[in-house]
Amino acid sequence: MDDKVNVTFILIDGYVELHKYRYLYFVIMLTLYILIICSNSTIVYLIWSHQNLHEPMYIFIAALLINSVLFSTTTYPKLLIDFLSERQIISYSACLFQVFAYYSVGGSEFLLLAAMSYDRYVSICKPLQYQTIMTKTNVNVLLAAAWLVPACQCAVTSVLSAKKKLCYFTLKGIMCNSTFQTLHCVRSTVLNVYGLFILVNLIIFPTIFILFTYTSIFIIVYRSSREVRRKAAQTCLPHLIVLINFSCLSVYDVLLLRMGTEFPKIVRFIMTLQLLMYHPLFNPIIYGLKMKEIYKHLKSLFCKMP
């Protein structure tokens, strides 16, 4: 690889025995990608096509499932190409774009979960004000903010990184994530501080807000009747499961890798695959089976199929 190519392209060096299992990897990941698209799209279609699901809670669920498809699309197509390629490389500009898309969509996940928790908080703790607070306009504003705020903040990182000089051209992973900064000749203090700002703004603050709203909800429902507690658990539990699942995997990706913790290649490979597989696959299962109204329409849909 000559100097000109070295400056432009980065070697992706996180695959485990790719030469031996490339076709197995390809079939598995292609199958998972199709399942992710089909399962998430099915729930979104049910919400879109049934009038009784045109409520803020279900609209936020649809947005979260669309976000899951976007999250997968930031990585799966490139993985599938790499599995069948003799050389696993990516241009630095494409790497920066993948980092931007991956973290902006990941940040949107937390903001959407925060919006969902706020919707449940208003519904359970302030039921008489629900219709005036969760208006169509306010829902649209929350959705727009959930996607635009992370995109704008992550774009700054890409712009700053594009000006940095590269001295290293081997990425220890199967995708461009926070470790791409280790390729720079000099680690940027500005990028590190700004990355911490994004971490606090898009992950820590939304998580604290979610925990606050659910704590308030649990205090209210604890004093209520058994029926109220059952309904609250039915709508809140899926959100908490999704939050815990995504938060745990995000801690590994954002914190441990940025701290420079050395993991064996196979551990990095398995952990990254878990991050890419579990969350997009679990979301439609959790909401499809745990949300009573969605499950009812889902069951009806499959019963009608020949």
mmCIF file of N, CA, C and O in Angstrom, residues 91-180:
data_model
loop_
_atom_site.group_PDB
_atom_site.id
_atom_site.type_symbol
_atom_site.label_atom_id
_atom_site.label_comp_id
_atom_site.label_asym_id
_atom_site.label_seq_id
_atom_site.Cartn_x
_atom_site.Cartn_y
_atom_site.Cartn_z
ATOM 1 N N SER A 91 -12.148 4.294 3.483
ATOM 2 C CA SER A 91 -11.524 5.603 3.360
ATOM 3 C C SER A 91 -11.764 6.390 4.638
ATOM 4 O O SER A 91 -12.752 6.152 5.350
ATOM 5 N N TYR A 92 -10.872 7.322 4.924
ATOM 6 C CA TYR A 92 -11.016 8.087 6.164
ATOM 7 C C TYR A 92 -12.284 8.930 6.143
ATOM 8 O O TYR A 92 -12.959 9.073 7.164
ATOM 9 N N SER A 93 -12.641 9.473 4.995
ATOM 10 C CA SER A 93 -13.871 10.258 4.901
ATOM 11 C C SER A 93 -15.099 9.391 5.161
ATOM 12 O O SER A 93 -16.031 9.799 5.862
ATOM 13 N N ALA A 94 -15.095 8.152 4.615
ATOM 14 C CA ALA A 94 -16.207 7.226 4.865
ATOM 15 C C ALA A 94 -16.236 6.807 6.333
ATOM 16 O O ALA A 94 -17.306 6.624 6.921
ATOM 17 N N CYS A 95 -15.049 6.676 6.928
ATOM 18 C CA CYS A 95 -14.957 6.314 8.348
ATOM 19 C C CYS A 95 -15.567 7.422 9.205
ATOM 20 O O CYS A 95 -16.335 7.150 10.139
ATOM 21 N N LEU A 96 -15.246 8.671 8.878
ATOM 22 C CA LEU A 96 -15.807 9.798 9.623
ATOM 23 C C LEU A 96 -17.317 9.855 9.474
ATOM 24 O O LEU A 96 -18.036 10.162 10.429
ATOM 25 N N PHE A 97 -17.802 9.549 8.271
ATOM 26 C CA PHE A 97 -19.251 9.562 8.056
ATOM 27 C C PHE A 97 -19.924 8.452 8.872
ATOM 28 O O PHE A 97 -21.002 8.662 9.435
ATOM 29 N N GLN A 98 -19.283 7.278 8.929
ATOM 30 C CA GLN A 98 -19.856 6.189 9.722
ATOM 31 C C GLN A 98 -19.885 6.545 11.201
ATOM 32 O O GLN A 98 -20.869 6.270 11.902
ATOM 33 N N VAL A 99 -18.826 7.165 11.700
ATOM 34 C CA VAL A 99 -18.796 7.615 13.093
ATOM 35 C C VAL A 99 -19.925 8.610 13.352
ATOM 36 O O VAL A 99 -20.644 8.517 14.354
ATOM 37 N N PHE A 100 -20.075 9.570 12.430
ATOM 38 C CA PHE A 100 -21.136 10.575 12.569
ATOM 39 C C PHE A 100 -22.513 9.918 12.605
ATOM 40 O O PHE A 100 -23.323 10.189 13.497
ATOM 41 N N ALA A 101 -22.790 9.038 11.634
ATOM 42 C CA ALA A 101 -24.106 8.401 11.546
ATOM 43 C C ALA A 101 -24.358 7.494 12.744
ATOM 44 O O ALA A 101 -25.443 7.509 13.346
ATOM 45 N N TYR A 102 -23.351 6.720 13.122
ATOM 46 C CA TYR A 102 -23.482 5.753 14.213
ATOM 47 C C TYR A 102 -23.808 6.436 15.539
ATOM 48 O O TYR A 102 -24.744 6.044 16.254
ATOM 49 N N TYR A 103 -23.062 7.489 15.873
ATOM 50 C CA TYR A 103 -23.264 8.139 17.170
ATOM 51 C C TYR A 103 -24.438 9.110 17.171
ATOM 52 O O TYR A 103 -25.067 9.310 18.223
ATOM 53 N N SER A 104 -24.752 9.711 16.040
ATOM 54 C CA SER A 104 -25.929 10.583 16.009
ATOM 55 C C SER A 104 -27.208 9.769 16.161
ATOM 56 O O SER A 104 -28.122 10.146 16.911
ATOM 57 N N VAL A 105 -27.270 8.605 15.489
ATOM 58 C CA VAL A 105 -28.434 7.729 15.638
ATOM 59 C C VAL A 105 -28.464 7.109 17.036
ATOM 60 O O VAL A 105 -29.531 6.970 17.648
ATOM 61 N N GLY A 106 -27.282 6.753 17.561
ATOM 62 C CA GLY A 106 -27.221 6.229 18.927
ATOM 63 C C GLY A 106 -27.674 7.254 19.949
ATOM 64 O O GLY A 106 -28.386 6.928 20.909
ATOM 65 N N GLY A 107 -27.272 8.520 19.754
ATOM 66 C CA GLY A 107 -27.732 9.581 20.641
ATOM 67 C C GLY A 107 -29.228 9.793 20.547
ATOM 68 O O GLY A 107 -29.904 10.052 21.557
ATOM 69 N N SER A 108 -29.768 9.663 19.330
ATOM 70 C CA SER A 108 -31.214 9.796 19.138
ATOM 71 C C SER A 108 -31.975 8.742 19.937
ATOM 72 O O SER A 108 -33.088 8.993 20.411
ATOM 73 N N GLU A 109 -31.358 7.570 20.082
ATOM 74 C CA GLU A 109 -32.000 6.483 20.843
ATOM 75 C C GLU A 109 -32.291 6.927 22.273
ATOM 76 O O GLU A 109 -33.396 6.719 22.795
ATOM 77 N N PHE A 110 -31.308 7.539 22.913
ATOM 78 C CA PHE A 110 -31.492 7.980 24.290
ATOM 79 C C PHE A 110 -32.503 9.120 24.384
ATOM 80 O O PHE A 110 -33.301 9.168 25.326
ATOM 81 N N LEU A 111 -32.477 10.031 23.437
ATOM 82 C CA LEU A 111 -33.425 11.143 23.469
ATOM 83 C C LEU A 111 -34.849 10.668 23.201
ATOM 84 O O LEU A 111 -35.809 11.182 23.784
ATOM 85 N N LEU A 112 -35.003 9.683 22.328
ATOM 86 C CA LEU A 112 -36.328 9.119 22.089
ATOM 87 C C LEU A 112 -36.841 8.386 23.325
ATOM 88 O O LEU A 112 -38.025 8.486 23.677
ATOM 89 N N LEU A 113 -35.961 7.665 23.992
ATOM 90 C CA LEU A 113 -36.353 6.994 25.240
ATOM 91 C C LEU A 113 -36.728 8.015 26.312
ATOM 92 O O LEU A 113 -37.650 7.798 27.106
ATOM 93 N N ALA A 114 -36.012 9.162 26.326
ATOM 94 C CA ALA A 114 -36.347 10.225 27.272
ATOM 95 C C ALA A 114 -37.721 10.814 26.951
ATOM 96 O O ALA A 114 -38.517 11.090 27.857
ATOM 97 N N ALA A 115 -38.000 10.998 25.661
ATOM 98 C CA ALA A 115 -39.308 11.524 25.253
ATOM 99 C C ALA A 115 -40.416 10.549 25.633
ATOM 100 O O ALA A 115 -41.503 10.954 26.079
ATOM 101 N N MET A 116 -40.160 9.250 25.470
ATOM 102 C CA MET A 116 -41.143 8.236 25.841
ATOM 103 C C MET A 116 -41.392 8.232 27.350
ATOM 104 O O MET A 116 -42.525 8.080 27.805
ATOM 105 N N SER A 117 -40.327 8.401 28.115
ATOM 106 C CA SER A 117 -40.495 8.420 29.569
ATOM 107 C C SER A 117 -41.277 9.659 30.004
ATOM 108 O O SER A 117 -42.088 9.594 30.938
ATOM 109 N N TYR A 118 -41.050 10.780 29.321
ATOM 110 C CA TYR A 118 -41.804 12.005 29.637
ATOM 111 C C TYR A 118 -43.281 11.818 29.319
ATOM 112 O O TYR A 118 -44.152 12.239 30.089
ATOM 113 N N ASP A 119 -43.555 11.163 28.199
ATOM 114 C CA ASP A 119 -44.949 10.879 27.824
ATOM 115 C C ASP A 119 -45.628 10.022 28.887
ATOM 116 O O ASP A 119 -46.766 10.288 29.283
ATOM 117 N N ARG A 120 -44.943 9.001 29.378
ATOM 118 C CA ARG A 120 -45.518 8.142 30.423
ATOM 119 C C ARG A 120 -45.671 8.911 31.744
ATOM 120 O O ARG A 120 -46.630 8.698 32.486
ATOM 121 N N TYR A 121 -44.704 9.778 32.032
ATOM 122 C CA TYR A 121 -44.777 10.584 33.256
ATOM 123 C C TYR A 121 -46.012 11.489 33.247
ATOM 124 O O TYR A 121 -46.758 11.541 34.225
ATOM 125 N N VAL A 122 -46.238 12.179 32.130
ATOM 126 C CA VAL A 122 -47.395 13.070 32.025
ATOM 127 C C VAL A 122 -48.689 12.261 32.080
ATOM 128 O O VAL A 122 -49.650 12.645 32.741
ATOM 129 N N SER A 123 -48.703 11.109 31.392
ATOM 130 C CA SER A 123 -49.902 10.284 31.339
ATOM 131 C C SER A 123 -50.314 9.765 32.720
ATOM 132 O O SER A 123 -51.499 9.737 33.055
ATOM 133 N N ILE A 124 -49.322 9.363 33.520
ATOM 134 C CA ILE A 124 -49.624 8.732 34.808
ATOM 135 C C ILE A 124 -49.658 9.741 35.953
ATOM 136 O O ILE A 124 -50.510 9.655 36.842
ATOM 137 N N CYS A 125 -48.742 10.705 35.931
ATOM 138 C CA CYS A 125 -48.647 11.651 37.051
ATOM 139 C C CYS A 125 -49.495 12.902 36.849
ATOM 140 O O CYS A 125 -49.865 13.554 37.832
ATOM 141 N N LYS A 126 -49.789 13.247 35.599
ATOM 142 C CA LYS A 126 -50.601 14.436 35.327
ATOM 143 C C LYS A 126 -51.671 14.108 34.276
ATOM 144 O O LYS A 126 -51.708 14.716 33.198
ATOM 145 N N PRO A 127 -52.522 13.148 34.561
ATOM 146 C CA PRO A 127 -53.477 12.671 33.548
ATOM 147 C C PRO A 127 -54.446 13.741 33.050
ATOM 148 O O PRO A 127 -54.827 13.725 31.871
ATOM 149 N N LEU A 128 -54.826 14.683 33.906
ATOM 150 C CA LEU A 128 -55.778 15.712 33.491
ATOM 151 C C LEU A 128 -55.163 16.723 32.533
ATOM 152 O O LEU A 128 -55.870 17.390 31.774
ATOM 153 N N GLN A 129 -53.838 16.836 32.545
ATOM 154 C CA GLN A 129 -53.158 17.783 31.673
ATOM 155 C C GLN A 129 -52.551 17.114 30.432
ATOM 156 O O GLN A 129 -51.913 17.778 29.619
ATOM 157 N N TYR A 130 -52.751 15.805 30.318
ATOM 158 C CA TYR A 130 -52.082 15.057 29.243
ATOM 159 C C TYR A 130 -52.426 15.590 27.854
ATOM 160 O O TYR A 130 -51.539 15.796 27.019
ATOM 161 N N GLN A 131 -53.692 15.819 27.583
ATOM 162 C CA GLN A 131 -54.111 16.257 26.250
ATOM 163 C C GLN A 131 -53.562 17.633 25.890
ATOM 164 O O GLN A 131 -53.303 17.918 24.710
ATOM 165 N N THR A 132 -53.398 18.490 26.880
ATOM 166 C CA THR A 132 -52.885 19.839 26.600
ATOM 167 C C THR A 132 -51.363 19.884 26.504
ATOM 168 O O THR A 132 -50.805 20.766 25.849
ATOM 169 N N ILE A 133 -50.691 18.939 27.163
ATOM 170 C CA ILE A 133 -49.220 18.905 27.116
ATOM 171 C C ILE A 133 -48.724 18.111 25.914
ATOM 172 O O ILE A 133 -47.875 18.583 25.144
ATOM 173 N N MET A 134 -49.234 16.899 25.739
ATOM 174 C CA MET A 134 -48.756 16.025 24.648
ATOM 175 C C MET A 134 -49.592 16.258 23.386
ATOM 176 O O MET A 134 -50.253 15.357 22.868
ATOM 177 N N THR A 135 -49.532 17.480 22.886
ATOM 178 C CA THR A 135 -50.228 17.807 21.636
ATOM 179 C C THR A 135 -49.418 17.293 20.453
ATOM 180 O O THR A 135 -48.244 16.930 20.590
ATOM 181 N N LYS A 136 -50.044 17.281 19.298
ATOM 182 C CA LYS A 136 -49.362 16.828 18.080
ATOM 183 C C LYS A 136 -48.133 17.677 17.800
ATOM 184 O O LYS A 136 -47.079 17.160 17.402
ATOM 185 N N THR A 137 -48.245 18.987 18.018
ATOM 186 C CA THR A 137 -47.105 19.885 17.788
ATOM 187 C C THR A 137 -45.951 19.564 18.723
ATOM 188 O O THR A 137 -44.788 19.481 18.300
ATOM 189 N N ASN A 138 -46.253 19.367 20.000
ATOM 190 C CA ASN A 138 -45.199 19.057 20.972
ATOM 191 C C ASN A 138 -44.539 17.713 20.685
ATOM 192 O O ASN A 138 -43.323 17.563 20.855
ATOM 193 N N VAL A 139 -45.330 16.747 20.260
ATOM 194 C CA VAL A 139 -44.766 15.446 19.892
ATOM 195 C C VAL A 139 -43.814 15.588 18.713
ATOM 196 O O VAL A 139 -42.712 15.023 18.710
ATOM 197 N N ASN A 140 -44.220 16.363 17.704
ATOM 198 C CA ASN A 140 -43.364 16.581 16.530
ATOM 199 C C ASN A 140 -42.075 17.308 16.909
ATOM 200 O O ASN A 140 -40.997 17.012 16.368
ATOM 201 N N VAL A 141 -42.177 18.280 17.829
ATOM 202 C CA VAL A 141 -40.988 19.000 18.283
ATOM 203 C C VAL A 141 -40.022 18.048 18.989
ATOM 204 O O VAL A 141 -38.803 18.088 18.762
ATOM 205 N N LEU A 142 -40.550 17.180 19.841
ATOM 206 C CA LEU A 142 -39.704 16.207 20.546
ATOM 207 C C LEU A 142 -39.028 15.243 19.575
ATOM 208 O O LEU A 142 -37.840 14.920 19.733
ATOM 209 N N LEU A 143 -39.773 14.798 18.577
ATOM 210 C CA LEU A 143 -39.196 13.887 17.580
ATOM 211 C C LEU A 143 -38.098 14.577 16.777
ATOM 212 O O LEU A 143 -37.024 14.001 16.538
ATOM 213 N N ALA A 144 -38.364 15.812 16.342
ATOM 214 C CA ALA A 144 -37.378 16.557 15.561
ATOM 215 C C ALA A 144 -36.113 16.799 16.376
ATOM 216 O O ALA A 144 -34.989 16.623 15.884
ATOM 217 N N ALA A 145 -36.293 17.179 17.643
ATOM 218 C CA ALA A 145 -35.143 17.421 18.518
ATOM 219 C C ALA A 145 -34.338 16.144 18.739
ATOM 220 O O ALA A 145 -33.098 16.172 18.771
ATOM 221 N N ALA A 146 -35.034 15.019 18.887
ATOM 222 C CA ALA A 146 -34.355 13.743 19.142
ATOM 223 C C ALA A 146 -33.431 13.350 18.000
ATOM 224 O O ALA A 146 -32.397 12.700 18.216
ATOM 225 N N TRP A 147 -33.778 13.730 16.769
ATOM 226 C CA TRP A 147 -32.928 13.386 15.621
ATOM 227 C C TRP A 147 -31.958 14.500 15.237
ATOM 228 O O TRP A 147 -30.822 14.224 14.840
ATOM 229 N N LEU A 148 -32.373 15.740 15.374
ATOM 230 C CA LEU A 148 -31.541 16.852 14.908
ATOM 231 C C LEU A 148 -30.433 17.229 15.892
ATOM 232 O O LEU A 148 -29.310 17.536 15.477
ATOM 233 N N VAL A 149 -30.741 17.232 17.189
ATOM 234 C CA VAL A 149 -29.740 17.631 18.181
ATOM 235 C C VAL A 149 -28.496 16.730 18.128
ATOM 236 O O VAL A 149 -27.366 17.232 18.048
ATOM 237 N N PRO A 150 -28.639 15.383 18.168
ATOM 238 C CA PRO A 150 -27.442 14.542 18.069
ATOM 239 C C PRO A 150 -26.703 14.718 16.741
ATOM 240 O O PRO A 150 -25.472 14.715 16.714
ATOM 241 N N ALA A 151 -27.454 14.862 15.647
ATOM 242 C CA ALA A 151 -26.823 15.011 14.338
ATOM 243 C C ALA A 151 -25.965 16.275 14.290
ATOM 244 O O ALA A 151 -24.825 16.250 13.795
ATOM 245 N N CYS A 152 -26.487 17.370 14.805
ATOM 246 C CA CYS A 152 -25.737 18.629 14.798
ATOM 247 C C CYS A 152 -24.494 18.538 15.682
ATOM 248 O O CYS A 152 -23.416 19.016 15.307
ATOM 249 N N GLN A 153 -24.635 17.922 16.853
ATOM 250 C CA GLN A 153 -23.500 17.835 17.763
ATOM 251 C C GLN A 153 -22.425 16.885 17.242
ATOM 252 O O GLN A 153 -21.228 17.176 17.353
ATOM 253 N N CYS A 154 -22.833 15.759 16.669
ATOM 254 C CA CYS A 154 -21.860 14.795 16.149
ATOM 255 C C CYS A 154 -21.192 15.301 14.873
ATOM 256 O O CYS A 154 -20.069 14.905 14.558
ATOM 257 N N ALA A 155 -21.866 16.173 14.134
ATOM 258 C CA ALA A 155 -21.276 16.740 12.922
ATOM 259 C C ALA A 155 -20.042 17.564 13.258
ATOM 260 O O ALA A 155 -19.069 17.590 12.487
ATOM 261 N N VAL A 156 -20.061 18.227 14.408
ATOM 262 C CA VAL A 156 -18.904 19.030 14.825
ATOM 263 C C VAL A 156 -17.680 18.140 15.011
ATOM 264 O O VAL A 156 -16.565 18.493 14.600
ATOM 265 N N THR A 157 -17.874 16.967 15.620
ATOM 266 C CA THR A 157 -16.765 16.025 15.803
ATOM 267 C C THR A 157 -16.166 15.607 14.471
ATOM 268 O O THR A 157 -14.935 15.536 14.316
ATOM 269 N N SER A 158 -17.002 15.322 13.487
ATOM 270 C CA SER A 158 -16.525 14.908 12.167
ATOM 271 C C SER A 158 -15.736 16.025 11.492
ATOM 272 O O SER A 158 -14.695 15.779 10.874
ATOM 273 N N VAL A 159 -16.233 17.250 11.620
ATOM 274 C CA VAL A 159 -15.540 18.396 11.009
ATOM 275 C C VAL A 159 -14.176 18.604 11.656
ATOM 276 O O VAL A 159 -13.161 18.804 10.973
ATOM 277 N N LEU A 160 -14.122 18.544 12.984
ATOM 278 C CA LEU A 160 -12.848 18.713 13.686
ATOM 279 C C LEU A 160 -11.881 17.580 13.367
ATOM 280 O O LEU A 160 -10.671 17.807 13.189
ATOM 281 N N SER A 161 -12.391 16.362 13.282
ATOM 282 C CA SER A 161 -11.532 15.203 13.017
ATOM 283 C C SER A 161 -10.998 15.210 11.598
ATOM 284 O O SER A 161 -9.890 14.706 11.343
ATOM 285 N N ALA A 162 -11.761 15.748 10.657
ATOM 286 C CA ALA A 162 -11.336 15.772 9.258
ATOM 287 C C ALA A 162 -10.062 16.586 9.065
ATOM 288 O O ALA A 162 -9.321 16.390 8.100
ATOM 289 N N LYS A 163 -9.788 17.509 9.994
ATOM 290 C CA LYS A 163 -8.605 18.372 9.882
ATOM 291 C C LYS A 163 -7.380 17.766 10.555
ATOM 292 O O LYS A 163 -6.286 18.323 10.465
ATOM 293 N N LYS A 164 -7.569 16.639 11.238
ATOM 294 C CA LYS A 164 -6.468 16.019 11.957
ATOM 295 C C LYS A 164 -5.624 15.143 11.033
ATOM 296 O O LYS A 164 -6.132 14.477 10.134
ATOM 297 N N LYS A 165 -4.321 15.137 11.285
ATOM 298 C CA LYS A 165 -3.402 14.326 10.488
ATOM 299 C C LYS A 165 -3.344 12.907 11.039
ATOM 300 O O LYS A 165 -3.336 12.700 12.260
ATOM 301 N N LEU A 166 -3.298 11.933 10.123
ATOM 302 C CA LEU A 166 -3.222 10.526 10.531
ATOM 303 C C LEU A 166 -1.786 10.031 10.508
ATOM 304 O O LEU A 166 -1.036 10.314 9.576
ATOM 305 N N CYS A 167 -1.407 9.296 11.561
ATOM 306 C CA CYS A 167 -0.106 8.635 11.601
ATOM 307 C C CYS A 167 -0.246 7.119 11.664
ATOM 308 O O CYS A 167 0.723 6.389 11.470
ATOM 309 N N TYR A 168 -1.447 6.655 11.940
ATOM 310 C CA TYR A 168 -1.718 5.224 12.062
ATOM 311 C C TYR A 168 -2.873 4.871 11.131
ATOM 312 O O TYR A 168 -3.803 5.657 10.943
ATOM 313 N N PHE A 169 -2.821 3.689 10.548
ATOM 314 C CA PHE A 169 -3.793 3.342 9.512
ATOM 315 C C PHE A 169 -4.424 1.973 9.722
ATOM 316 O O PHE A 169 -4.968 1.382 8.811
ATOM 317 N N THR A 170 -4.347 1.473 10.960
ATOM 318 C CA THR A 170 -4.969 0.197 11.302
ATOM 319 C C THR A 170 -5.947 0.415 12.441
ATOM 320 O O THR A 170 -5.550 0.868 13.523
ATOM 321 N N LEU A 171 -7.205 0.095 12.195
ATOM 322 C CA LEU A 171 -8.257 0.277 13.193
ATOM 323 C C LEU A 171 -8.523 -1.051 13.882
ATOM 324 O O LEU A 171 -8.834 -2.054 13.228
ATOM 325 N N LYS A 172 -8.414 -1.067 15.212
ATOM 326 C CA LYS A 172 -8.642 -2.294 15.971
ATOM 327 C C LYS A 172 -10.133 -2.486 16.230
ATOM 328 O O LYS A 172 -10.627 -2.285 17.332
ATOM 329 N N GLY A 173 -10.836 -2.876 15.214
ATOM 330 C CA GLY A 173 -12.279 -3.075 15.329
ATOM 331 C C GLY A 173 -12.840 -3.478 13.987
ATOM 332 O O GLY A 173 -12.106 -3.635 13.006
ATOM 333 N N ILE A 174 -14.162 -3.654 13.932
ATOM 334 C CA ILE A 174 -14.811 -4.038 12.682
ATOM 335 C C ILE A 174 -15.635 -2.888 12.111
ATOM 336 O O ILE A 174 -16.310 -3.048 11.105
ATOM 337 N N MET A 175 -15.570 -1.741 12.762
ATOM 338 C CA MET A 175 -16.301 -0.569 12.311
ATOM 339 C C MET A 175 -15.638 0.668 12.884
ATOM 340 O O MET A 175 -14.822 0.585 13.808
ATOM 341 N N CYS A 176 -15.980 1.819 12.329
ATOM 342 C CA CYS A 176 -15.441 3.074 12.836
ATOM 343 C C CYS A 176 -16.299 3.551 14.004
ATOM 344 O O CYS A 176 -17.484 3.854 13.820
ATOM 345 N N ASN A 177 -15.699 3.579 15.184
ATOM 346 C CA ASN A 177 -16.386 4.094 16.359
ATOM 347 C C ASN A 177 -15.450 5.042 17.084
ATOM 348 O O ASN A 177 -14.595 5.671 16.453
ATOM 349 N N SER A 178 -15.596 5.163 18.390
ATOM 350 C CA SER A 178 -14.806 6.142 19.132
ATOM 351 C C SER A 178 -13.304 5.885 19.057
ATOM 352 O O SER A 178 -12.509 6.796 19.295
ATOM 353 N N THR A 179 -12.885 4.670 18.704
ATOM 354 C CA THR A 179 -11.452 4.357 18.648
ATOM 355 C C THR A 179 -10.762 4.983 17.448
ATOM 356 O O THR A 179 -9.541 4.923 17.356
ATOM 357 N N PHE A 180 -11.531 5.594 16.529
ATOM 358 C CA PHE A 180 -10.885 6.172 15.342
ATOM 359 C C PHE A 180 -9.911 7.283 15.736
ATOM 360 O O PHE A 180 -8.967 7.584 14.991
#
